[in-house]
CSV table of C-alpha atoms and ligand atoms in Angstrom, one decimal:
chain,number,residue,atom,x,y,z
A,130,MET,CA,-13.9,-9.9,19.8
A,131,ASP,CA,-10.7,-10.1,21.8
A,132,ALA,CA,-10.8,-7.1,24.2
A,133,SER,CA,-7.3,-7.8,25.6
A,134,LEU,CA,-5.7,-6.7,22.3
A,135,GLY,CA,-6.3,-3.0,22.9
A,136,THR,CA,-4.9,-2.6,26.4
A,137,ALA,CA,-1.8,-0.7,25.1
A,138,TYR,CA,-3.9,2.2,23.9
A,139,LYS,CA,-4.8,5.3,25.9
A,140,SER,CA,-7.5,6.6,23.6
A,141,ASN,CA,-10.9,4.8,23.4
A,142,THR,CA,-11.1,5.4,19.7
A,143,GLN,CA,-7.7,3.7,19.1
A,144,LEU,CA,-8.6,0.9,21.4
A,145,ALA,CA,-11.8,0.2,19.6
A,146,ARG,CA,-10.1,0.4,16.3
A,147,CYS,CA,-7.5,-2.1,17.2
A,148,ILE,CA,-10.0,-4.6,18.6
A,149,THR,CA,-12.5,-4.4,15.8
A,150,GLU,CA,-9.9,-4.5,13.0
A,151,ASN,CA,-8.3,-7.5,14.6
A,152,TRP,CA,-11.6,-9.2,14.7
A,153,ALA,CA,-12.3,-8.3,11.1
A,154,SER,CA,-9.0,-9.6,9.8
A,155,ALA,CA,-9.4,-12.8,11.8
A,156,TYR,CA,-13.0,-13.6,10.9
A,157,LEU,CA,-14.2,-11.7,7.9
A,158,TYR,CA,-14.1,-12.9,4.4
A,159,CYS,CA,-14.2,-11.3,1.0
A,160,ALA,CA,-17.7,-10.8,-0.3
A,161,ALA,CA,-16.5,-10.0,-3.8
A,162,CYS,CA,-14.7,-13.3,-4.4
A,163,ARG,CA,-14.3,-16.7,-2.8
A,164,ASN,CA,-11.3,-15.7,-0.6
A,165,ASN,CA,-12.0,-16.5,3.1
A,166,ALA,CA,-9.5,-14.1,4.5
A,167,LEU,CA,-9.0,-10.3,4.6
A,168,GLU,CA,-5.7,-8.7,5.3
A,169,ALA,CA,-5.4,-5.7,7.6
A,170,SER,CA,-3.9,-2.6,6.0
A,171,PRO,CA,-0.6,-1.3,7.3
A,172,PRO,CA,-1.2,1.4,10.0
A,173,ASN,CA,-2.3,4.8,8.7
A,174,THR,CA,-3.4,3.6,5.3
A,175,LYS,CA,-6.0,6.2,4.2
A,176,ALA,CA,-9.6,5.0,3.9
A,177,VAL,CA,-8.7,1.3,3.6
A,178,ASP,CA,-8.6,-0.9,6.7
A,179,LEU,CA,-8.8,-4.4,5.1
A,180,SER,CA,-8.0,-5.8,1.6
A,181,CYS,CA,-8.5,-9.0,-0.3
A,182,LEU,CA,-5.2,-10.2,-1.6
A,183,SER,CA,-7.0,-12.4,-4.1
A,184,CYS,CA,-9.3,-10.0,-6.0
A,185,GLY,CA,-8.0,-6.6,-4.7
A,186,ALA,CA,-11.3,-5.5,-3.1
A,187,ASN,CA,-10.7,-2.9,-0.4
A,188,TYR,CA,-12.8,-2.5,2.8
A,189,GLN,CA,-13.3,0.3,5.2
A,190,LEU,CA,-14.6,-0.6,8.7
A,191,LYS,CA,-16.6,1.9,10.7
A,192,SER,CA,-17.6,0.7,14.1
A,193,GLY,CA,-19.3,1.9,17.2
A,194,ARG,CA,-21.5,1.1,20.2
A,195,LYS,CA,-24.5,2.9,18.8
A,196,TRP,CA,-26.4,1.6,15.8
A,197,ASN,CA,-27.4,4.5,13.6
A,198,GLN,CA,-28.9,3.3,10.4
A,199,ARG,CA,-29.5,6.8,9.1
A,200,ARG,CA,-26.0,8.3,9.0
A,201,ILE,CA,-22.4,7.7,10.0
A,202,PRO,CA,-19.6,10.2,10.2
A,203,ASP,CA,-16.9,9.8,7.5
A,204,ALA,CA,-13.7,11.6,6.7
A,205,ALA,CA,-13.2,14.9,4.7
A,206,TYR,CA,-16.1,15.9,2.5
A,207,ASN,CA,-14.0,16.8,-0.6
A,208,ALA,CA,-12.0,13.6,-0.4
A,209,MET,CA,-15.2,11.6,-0.3
A,210,ILE,CA,-16.7,13.4,-3.3
A,211,ALA,CA,-13.4,13.0,-5.3
A,212,ALA,CA,-13.4,9.3,-4.4
A,213,ILE,CA,-16.9,8.8,-5.7
A,214,GLU,CA,-16.2,10.7,-8.9
A,215,SER,CA,-13.1,8.7,-9.6
A,216,ASP,CA,-14.6,5.4,-8.5
A,217,ARG,CA,-12.1,4.9,-5.7
A,218,THR,CA,-14.4,4.3,-2.8
A,219,PRO,CA,-13.8,1.1,-0.7
A,220,ASN,CA,-16.5,-1.3,0.3
A,221,LEU,CA,-17.9,0.0,3.6
A,222,LEU,CA,-18.4,-2.2,6.6
A,223,VAL,CA,-20.6,-0.7,9.4
A,224,MET,CA,-20.4,-2.5,12.7
A,225,GLN,CA,-22.2,-2.2,16.0
A,226,TYR,CA,-20.6,-4.0,19.0
A,227,SER,CA,-21.9,-4.4,22.5
A,228,SER,CA,-20.4,-3.3,25.8
A,229,MET,CA,-19.0,-6.9,26.0
A,230,TRP,CA,-17.2,-6.5,22.7
A,231,ARG,CA,-19.7,-8.8,20.9
A,232,VAL,CA,-20.4,-8.1,17.2
A,233,GLU,CA,-24.2,-7.2,17.3
A,234,ASN,CA,-24.8,-5.9,13.7
A,235,LEU,CA,-22.6,-5.7,10.7
A,236,MET,CA,-23.6,-4.3,7.3
A,237,LEU,CA,-21.7,-4.2,4.1
A,238,ILE,CA,-22.2,-1.6,1.4
A,239,PRO,CA,-20.5,-2.4,-1.9
A,240,SER,CA,-18.1,0.3,-3.1
A,241,PHE,CA,-20.2,1.0,-6.2
A,242,PHE,CA,-23.3,2.0,-4.1
A,243,PHE,CA,-22.0,5.4,-3.1
A,244,ALA,CA,-23.5,8.3,-4.9
A,245,LYS,CA,-22.9,12.0,-4.2
A,246,SER,CA,-26.5,12.2,-2.9
A,247,CYS,CA,-25.6,10.1,0.1
A,248,VAL,CA,-22.7,12.3,1.2
A,249,GLU,CA,-23.7,15.1,3.6
A,250,LYS,CA,-21.4,18.1,4.3
A,251,ARG,CA,-20.8,18.8,8.0
A,252,LYS,CA,-20.2,22.2,9.4
A,253,PRO,CA,-16.6,23.4,9.2
A,254,LEU,CA,-14.7,22.9,12.5
A,255,GLY,CA,-14.7,26.0,14.7
A,256,ALA,CA,-11.7,28.3,15.2
A,257,GLN,CA,-10.9,26.6,18.5
A,258,ALA,CA,-10.4,23.2,16.9
A,259,ARG,CA,-7.0,21.8,16.1
A,260,ARG,CA,-8.0,21.5,12.5
A,261,ALA,CA,-10.1,24.7,12.3
A,262,GLY,CA,-12.1,25.1,9.1
A,263,TRP,CA,-11.8,21.4,8.2
A,264,VAL,CA,-15.0,20.1,6.6
A,265,GLY,CA,-16.0,16.5,7.3
A,266,CYS,CA,-18.9,14.5,5.9
A,267,ASN,CA,-21.6,12.1,7.0
A,268,ILE,CA,-22.6,9.1,4.9
A,269,ARG,CA,-26.4,9.1,4.7
A,270,LEU,CA,-27.2,5.4,5.0
A,271,ASP,CA,-30.9,6.1,4.5
A,272,ALA,CA,-30.1,7.6,1.1
A,273,ILE,CA,-28.6,4.3,-0.1
A,274,ALA,CA,-30.9,1.9,-2.0
A,275,PRO,CA,-31.8,-1.1,0.3
A,276,GLU,CA,-30.2,-3.6,-2.2
A,277,GLY,CA,-26.9,-1.9,-1.4
A,278,LYS,CA,-27.0,-2.8,2.3
A,279,LEU,CA,-26.0,-6.4,2.9
A,280,THR,CA,-26.6,-7.8,6.4
A,281,ILE,CA,-23.6,-9.8,7.4
A,282,VAL,CA,-24.5,-10.0,11.1
A,283,GLN,CA,-27.9,-9.2,12.5
A,284,SER,CA,-28.5,-9.2,16.3
A,285,GLY,CA,-25.4,-11.3,16.8
A,286,VAL,CA,-26.4,-13.9,14.2
A,287,PRO,CA,-24.2,-14.2,11.1
A,288,ALA,CA,-25.7,-14.6,7.6
A,289,ALA,CA,-24.5,-17.5,5.4
A,290,VAL,CA,-21.3,-16.6,3.5
A,291,ASP,CA,-22.7,-17.9,0.2
A,292,VAL,CA,-25.8,-15.7,0.5
A,293,ILE,CA,-23.6,-12.6,1.0
A,294,ARG,CA,-21.4,-13.5,-2.0
A,295,GLU,CA,-24.4,-14.2,-4.1
A,296,SER,CA,-26.0,-10.8,-3.3
A,297,TYR,CA,-22.8,-9.0,-4.1
A,298,GLU,CA,-22.5,-10.9,-7.4
A,299,LYS,CA,-26.0,-9.9,-8.4
A,300,LEU,CA,-25.2,-6.2,-7.8
A,301,ARG,CA,-21.8,-6.3,-9.5
A,302,PRO,CA,-23.2,-5.1,-12.9
A,303,LEU,CA,-23.7,-1.7,-11.3
A,304,SER,CA,-19.9,-1.4,-11.0
A,305,GLN,CA,-19.6,-1.5,-14.8
A,306,ILE,CA,-21.6,1.7,-15.1
A,307,PRO,CA,-19.2,4.6,-15.4
A,308,ALA,CA,-18.8,6.5,-12.1
A,309,GLN,CA,-20.0,9.8,-13.7
A,310,VAL,CA,-23.5,8.4,-14.5
A,311,ARG,CA,-23.8,5.9,-11.7
A,312,GLY,CA,-25.1,8.5,-9.3
A,313,TRP,CA,-28.2,8.9,-11.5
A,314,THR,CA,-28.6,5.1,-11.7
A,315,LEU,CA,-28.4,4.7,-7.9
A,316,ASP,CA,-30.8,7.6,-7.2
A,317,LEU,CA,-33.3,6.2,-9.6
A,318,LEU,CA,-33.0,2.7,-8.1
A,319,ARG,CA,-33.6,4.1,-4.6
A,320,ILE,CA,-36.7,5.9,-5.9
A,321,LEU,CA,-38.0,2.8,-7.7
A,322,GLN,CA,-37.7,0.9,-4.3
A,323,THR,CA,-40.1,3.3,-2.7
A,324,LEU,CA,-42.9,2.8,-5.4
A,325,PRO,CA,-45.8,0.9,-3.9
A,326,THR,CA,-45.3,-2.2,-6.1
A,327,ALA,CA,-42.4,-3.9,-8.0
A,328,HIS,CA,-44.4,-3.4,-11.2
A,329,PHE,CA,-44.7,0.1,-12.5
A,330,ALA,CA,-45.2,2.2,-15.6
A,331,LEU,CA,-43.1,5.1,-16.9
A,332,ASN,CA,-45.6,7.6,-15.6
A,333,ASP,CA,-45.1,6.3,-12.1
A,334,VAL,CA,-41.5,7.2,-12.3
A,335,TYR,CA,-42.2,10.6,-14.0
A,336,ALA,CA,-44.3,11.4,-11.0
A,337,ARG,CA,-41.1,11.5,-9.0
A,338,GLU,CA,-39.4,13.8,-11.5
A,339,ALA,CA,-39.1,16.7,-9.0
A,340,GLU,CA,-37.1,14.6,-6.5
A,341,LEU,CA,-34.6,13.5,-9.1
A,342,ALA,CA,-34.3,17.1,-10.4
A,343,ALA,CA,-33.5,18.3,-6.9
A,344,LEU,CA,-30.7,15.8,-6.6
A,345,HIS,CA,-29.3,16.8,-10.0
A,346,PRO,CA,-29.9,20.5,-10.4
A,347,GLY,CA,-27.6,20.8,-13.5
A,348,ASN,CA,-29.8,18.5,-15.6
A,349,LYS,CA,-32.6,20.1,-17.6
A,350,HIS,CA,-33.8,16.9,-19.3
A,351,VAL,CA,-34.8,14.8,-16.3
A,352,ARG,CA,-37.4,12.7,-18.1
A,353,ALA,CA,-34.9,11.7,-20.9
A,354,LYS,CA,-32.4,10.8,-18.1
A,355,ILE,CA,-35.1,8.7,-16.4
A,356,ARG,CA,-35.7,6.7,-19.6
A,357,GLN,CA,-32.0,6.3,-20.2
A,358,GLN,CA,-31.3,5.1,-16.6
A,359,LEU,CA,-34.2,2.6,-16.7
A,360,GLN,CA,-32.4,1.1,-19.7
A,361,VAL,CA,-29.1,1.1,-17.8
A,362,LEU,CA,-30.8,-0.7,-14.9
A,363,ARG,CA,-32.3,-3.2,-17.3
A,364,ASP,CA,-29.0,-3.8,-19.0
A,365,ALA,CA,-27.5,-4.4,-15.5
A,366,GLY,CA,-30.1,-7.1,-14.9
A,367,LEU,CA,-31.8,-5.2,-12.0
A,368,LEU,CA,-35.0,-4.5,-14.0
A,369,THR,CA,-37.1,-6.2,-16.6
A,370,PHE,CA,-39.3,-4.5,-19.2
A,371,ASN,CA,-42.3,-6.5,-20.5
A,372,GLY,CA,-42.8,-4.5,-23.6
A,373,ARG,CA,-46.2,-3.2,-22.8
A,374,GLY,CA,-45.0,-0.1,-20.9
A,375,ILE,CA,-44.6,-2.0,-17.6
A,376,TYR,CA,-41.3,-2.4,-15.8
A,377,ARG,CA,-40.6,-4.8,-13.0
A,378,LEU,CA,-37.9,-4.5,-10.3
A,379,LYS,CA,-36.0,-7.8,-9.8
B,544,ZN,ZN1,-11.8,-10.8,-2.9
Protein backbone atom coordinates (compact mmCIF):
# COMPACT_ATOMS: atom_id res chain seq x y z
CA MET A 1 0.00 0.00 0.00
CA ASP A 2 1.12 3.57 -0.55
CA ALA A 3 1.86 4.92 2.95
CA SER A 4 2.63 8.43 1.67
CA LEU A 5 -1.07 9.02 0.96
CA GLY A 6 -2.11 9.50 4.56
CA THR A 7 0.44 12.07 5.69
CA ALA A 8 -2.16 14.85 5.82
CA TYR A 9 -4.04 13.10 8.64
CA LYS A 10 -3.43 13.64 12.32
CA SER A 11 -5.41 10.65 13.58
CA ASN A 12 -4.05 7.14 13.04
CA THR A 13 -7.52 5.82 12.30
CA GLN A 14 -8.07 8.32 9.50
CA LEU A 15 -4.59 7.72 8.15
CA ALA A 16 -5.11 3.95 8.01
CA ARG A 17 -8.53 4.45 6.45
CA CYS A 18 -7.15 6.63 3.68
CA ILE A 19 -4.27 4.27 2.87
CA THR A 20 -6.29 1.03 2.93
CA GLU A 21 -9.23 2.45 0.97
CA ASN A 22 -6.88 3.84 -1.64
CA TRP A 23 -5.27 0.46 -2.04
CA ALA A 24 -8.67 -1.23 -2.30
CA SER A 25 -9.97 1.12 -4.97
CA ALA A 26 -6.73 0.74 -6.94
CA TYR A 27 -6.31 -3.04 -6.73
CA LEU A 28 -9.52 -4.75 -5.67
CA TYR A 29 -12.06 -6.17 -8.08
CA CYS A 30 -15.73 -7.00 -7.81
CA ALA A 31 -16.32 -10.58 -6.66
CA ALA A 32 -19.98 -10.45 -7.66
CA CYS A 33 -19.39 -9.76 -11.36
CA ARG A 34 -16.55 -9.52 -13.89
CA ASN A 35 -15.78 -5.85 -13.23
CA ASN A 36 -12.08 -5.45 -12.38
CA ALA A 37 -12.43 -2.13 -10.56
CA LEU A 38 -14.18 -0.85 -7.46
CA GLU A 39 -15.02 2.81 -6.94
CA ALA A 40 -14.32 4.50 -3.59
CA SER A 41 -17.47 5.99 -2.01
CA PRO A 42 -17.68 9.75 -1.45
CA PRO A 43 -16.34 10.69 2.03
CA ASN A 44 -18.74 9.99 4.94
CA THR A 45 -20.91 7.52 3.04
CA LYS A 46 -22.41 5.34 5.77
CA ALA A 47 -21.37 1.67 5.86
CA VAL A 48 -20.22 1.60 2.22
CA ASP A 49 -16.57 2.24 1.32
CA LEU A 50 -16.42 0.83 -2.19
CA SER A 51 -18.96 0.08 -4.90
CA CYS A 52 -19.06 -1.77 -8.19
CA LEU A 53 -20.40 0.55 -10.87
CA SER A 54 -21.26 -2.42 -13.05
CA CYS A 55 -23.46 -4.64 -10.82
CA GLY A 56 -24.11 -2.24 -7.92
CA ALA A 57 -22.49 -4.47 -5.25
CA ASN A 58 -21.41 -2.50 -2.17
CA TYR A 59 -18.39 -3.24 0.02
CA GLN A 60 -17.37 -2.20 3.49
CA LEU A 61 -13.68 -2.41 4.39
CA LYS A 62 -12.55 -3.10 7.96
CA SER A 63 -8.82 -3.12 8.45
CA GLY A 64 -6.31 -3.35 11.23
CA ARG A 65 -2.84 -4.45 12.25
CA LYS A 66 -4.26 -7.30 14.32
CA TRP A 67 -5.87 -10.36 12.78
CA ASN A 68 -8.78 -11.43 14.92
CA GLN A 69 -10.75 -14.17 13.23
CA ARG A 70 -13.30 -14.34 16.03
CA ARG A 71 -14.83 -10.88 16.07
CA ILE A 72 -14.46 -7.39 14.67
CA PRO A 73 -16.05 -4.19 15.95
CA ASP A 74 -18.76 -2.69 13.75
CA ALA A 75 -21.04 0.33 13.97
CA ALA A 76 -24.30 0.82 15.90
CA TYR A 77 -26.05 -2.36 17.03
CA ASN A 78 -29.56 -1.28 16.03
CA ALA A 79 -28.43 -0.08 12.61
CA MET A 80 -26.74 -3.43 11.91
CA ILE A 81 -29.81 -5.45 12.95
CA ALA A 82 -32.04 -3.22 10.81
CA ALA A 83 -29.67 -3.65 7.85
CA ILE A 84 -29.81 -7.45 8.19
CA GLU A 85 -33.61 -7.47 8.49
CA SER A 86 -34.04 -5.33 5.40
CA ASP A 87 -31.25 -7.04 3.41
CA ARG A 88 -29.14 -3.89 3.11
CA THR A 89 -25.82 -5.16 4.51
CA PRO A 90 -22.80 -4.56 2.24
CA ASN A 91 -20.24 -7.23 1.40
CA LEU A 92 -17.63 -7.12 4.14
CA LEU A 93 -13.88 -7.02 3.51
CA VAL A 94 -11.70 -7.73 6.54
CA MET A 95 -8.06 -6.80 6.07
CA GLN A 96 -4.91 -7.23 8.13
CA TYR A 97 -1.90 -5.16 7.15
CA SER A 98 1.66 -5.26 8.45
CA SER A 99 3.69 -2.48 10.07
CA MET A 100 5.17 -1.92 6.58
CA TRP A 101 1.67 -1.38 5.14
CA ARG A 102 1.67 -4.69 3.32
CA VAL A 103 -1.66 -6.51 2.89
CA GLU A 104 -1.19 -9.71 4.89
CA ASN A 105 -4.69 -11.17 4.97
CA LEU A 106 -7.92 -10.20 3.29
CA MET A 107 -11.21 -11.96 3.69
CA LEU A 108 -14.51 -11.31 1.93
CA ILE A 109 -17.87 -12.13 3.50
CA PRO A 110 -20.75 -11.87 1.01
CA SER A 111 -23.52 -9.52 2.13
CA PHE A 112 -26.10 -12.31 2.36
CA PHE A 113 -24.04 -14.21 4.97
CA PHE A 114 -24.94 -11.95 7.85
CA ALA A 115 -27.50 -13.33 10.28
CA LYS A 116 -28.61 -11.72 13.52
CA SER A 117 -26.83 -14.55 15.36
CA CYS A 118 -23.46 -13.13 14.27
CA VAL A 119 -24.11 -9.65 15.67
CA GLU A 120 -23.05 -9.15 19.27
CA LYS A 121 -24.25 -6.20 21.33
CA ARG A 122 -21.50 -4.20 23.04
CA LYS A 123 -21.85 -2.46 26.38
CA PRO A 124 -23.33 1.06 26.09
CA LEU A 125 -20.68 3.80 26.18
CA GLY A 126 -20.19 5.23 29.68
CA ALA A 127 -21.44 8.61 30.90
CA GLN A 128 -17.99 10.15 30.30
CA ALA A 129 -17.99 9.28 26.59
CA ARG A 130 -18.79 11.86 23.95
CA ARG A 131 -21.59 9.58 22.72
CA ALA A 132 -22.73 8.35 26.15
CA GLY A 133 -25.25 5.50 26.00
CA TRP A 134 -24.44 4.65 22.39
CA VAL A 135 -24.55 0.89 21.76
CA GLY A 136 -22.15 -0.55 19.22
CA CYS A 137 -21.81 -4.12 18.01
CA ASN A 138 -19.22 -6.74 17.14
CA ILE A 139 -19.49 -9.03 14.15
CA ARG A 140 -18.83 -12.55 15.36
CA LEU A 141 -16.75 -13.92 12.50
CA ASP A 142 -16.68 -17.31 14.20
CA ALA A 143 -20.49 -17.45 13.96
CA ILE A 144 -20.42 -17.19 10.18
CA ALA A 145 -20.49 -20.45 8.20
CA PRO A 146 -17.00 -21.19 6.75
CA GLU A 147 -18.37 -21.10 3.16
CA GLY A 148 -19.12 -17.43 3.74
CA LYS A 149 -15.49 -16.48 4.32
CA LEU A 150 -13.62 -16.14 1.04
CA THR A 151 -9.86 -15.77 1.32
CA ILE A 152 -8.71 -13.09 -1.12
CA VAL A 153 -5.20 -12.76 0.35
CA GLN A 154 -3.54 -15.22 2.72
CA SER A 155 -0.14 -14.47 4.29
CA GLY A 156 0.53 -11.92 1.56
CA VAL A 157 -0.40 -14.27 -1.30
CA PRO A 158 -3.47 -13.35 -3.36
CA ALA A 159 -5.96 -16.01 -4.50
CA ALA A 160 -6.85 -16.26 -8.19
CA VAL A 161 -9.61 -13.80 -9.11
CA ASP A 162 -11.58 -16.50 -10.97
CA VAL A 163 -11.61 -18.74 -7.89
CA ILE A 164 -13.07 -15.93 -5.74
CA ARG A 165 -15.72 -15.09 -8.34
CA GLU A 166 -16.64 -18.76 -8.75
CA SER A 167 -17.05 -19.19 -4.98
CA TYR A 168 -19.22 -16.08 -4.78
CA GLU A 169 -21.36 -17.33 -7.66
CA LYS A 170 -21.86 -20.71 -5.96
CA LEU A 171 -23.17 -18.98 -2.84
CA ARG A 172 -25.39 -16.52 -4.65
CA PRO A 173 -28.58 -18.68 -4.41
CA LEU A 174 -28.57 -17.81 -0.69
CA SER A 175 -29.21 -14.17 -1.62
CA GLN A 176 -32.53 -15.21 -3.14
CA ILE A 177 -33.83 -16.47 0.22
CA PRO A 178 -35.93 -13.71 1.86
CA ALA A 179 -33.95 -11.89 4.57
CA GLN A 180 -36.54 -12.78 7.24
CA VAL A 181 -35.84 -16.53 6.94
CA ARG A 182 -32.21 -16.42 5.84
CA GLY A 183 -31.02 -16.24 9.45
CA TRP A 184 -32.40 -19.73 9.99
CA THR A 185 -30.82 -20.99 6.80
CA LEU A 186 -27.39 -19.61 7.74
CA ASP A 187 -27.53 -20.88 11.32
CA LEU A 188 -28.46 -24.34 10.08
CA LEU A 189 -25.72 -24.28 7.44
CA ARG A 190 -23.14 -23.40 10.10
CA ILE A 191 -24.32 -26.26 12.30
CA LEU A 192 -24.23 -28.72 9.39
CA GLN A 193 -20.60 -27.68 8.84
CA THR A 194 -19.72 -28.86 12.32
CA LEU A 195 -21.16 -32.37 11.85
CA PRO A 196 -18.42 -35.04 11.70
CA THR A 197 -19.09 -35.94 8.04
CA ALA A 198 -20.61 -34.31 4.96
CA HIS A 199 -23.17 -37.16 4.88
CA PHE A 200 -25.78 -37.03 7.59
CA ALA A 201 -29.29 -38.12 8.49
CA LEU A 202 -32.15 -36.01 9.77
CA ASN A 203 -31.61 -37.35 13.30
CA ASP A 204 -28.04 -36.00 13.29
CA VAL A 205 -29.49 -32.54 12.76
CA TYR A 206 -32.28 -33.06 15.30
CA ALA A 207 -29.53 -33.79 17.83
CA ARG A 208 -28.55 -30.11 17.52
CA GLU A 209 -32.12 -28.89 18.06
CA ALA A 210 -31.29 -27.15 21.36
CA GLU A 211 -28.63 -24.95 19.73
CA LEU A 212 -31.01 -23.75 17.05
CA ALA A 213 -33.78 -23.24 19.60
CA ALA A 214 -31.45 -21.03 21.65
CA LEU A 215 -30.68 -18.89 18.59
CA HIS A 216 -34.38 -18.52 17.73
CA PRO A 217 -36.20 -18.38 21.05
CA GLY A 218 -39.51 -17.33 19.48
CA ASN A 219 -39.86 -20.53 17.48
CA LYS A 220 -41.71 -23.46 19.05
CA HIS A 221 -41.47 -25.81 16.07
CA VAL A 222 -37.74 -26.18 15.65
CA ARG A 223 -37.83 -29.63 14.03
CA ALA A 224 -40.33 -28.50 11.40
CA LYS A 225 -38.12 -25.47 10.76
CA ILE A 226 -35.06 -27.74 10.39
CA ARG A 227 -36.84 -29.84 7.74
CA GLN A 228 -38.00 -26.71 5.92
CA GLN A 229 -34.53 -25.14 5.95
CA LEU A 230 -32.89 -28.36 4.70
CA GLN A 231 -35.18 -28.02 1.68
CA VAL A 232 -34.21 -24.37 1.27
CA LEU A 233 -30.52 -25.35 1.29
CA ARG A 234 -31.24 -28.12 -1.21
CA ASP A 235 -33.13 -25.72 -3.49
CA ALA A 236 -30.19 -23.31 -3.24
CA GLY A 237 -27.91 -26.10 -4.46
CA LEU A 238 -25.86 -26.28 -1.24
CA LEU A 239 -27.17 -29.69 -0.20
CA THR A 240 -28.24 -32.89 -1.95
CA PHE A 241 -30.78 -35.41 -0.71
CA ASN A 242 -30.31 -38.99 -1.86
CA GLY A 243 -33.85 -40.08 -1.08
CA ARG A 244 -32.92 -42.66 1.57
CA GLY A 245 -32.89 -40.25 4.45
CA ILE A 246 -29.29 -39.20 3.86
CA TYR A 247 -28.29 -35.64 3.06
CA ARG A 248 -24.94 -34.51 1.74
CA LEU A 249 -23.36 -31.08 1.99
CA LYS A 250 -21.83 -29.92 -1.29
ZN1 LIG B 1 -19.85 -6.06 -9.66
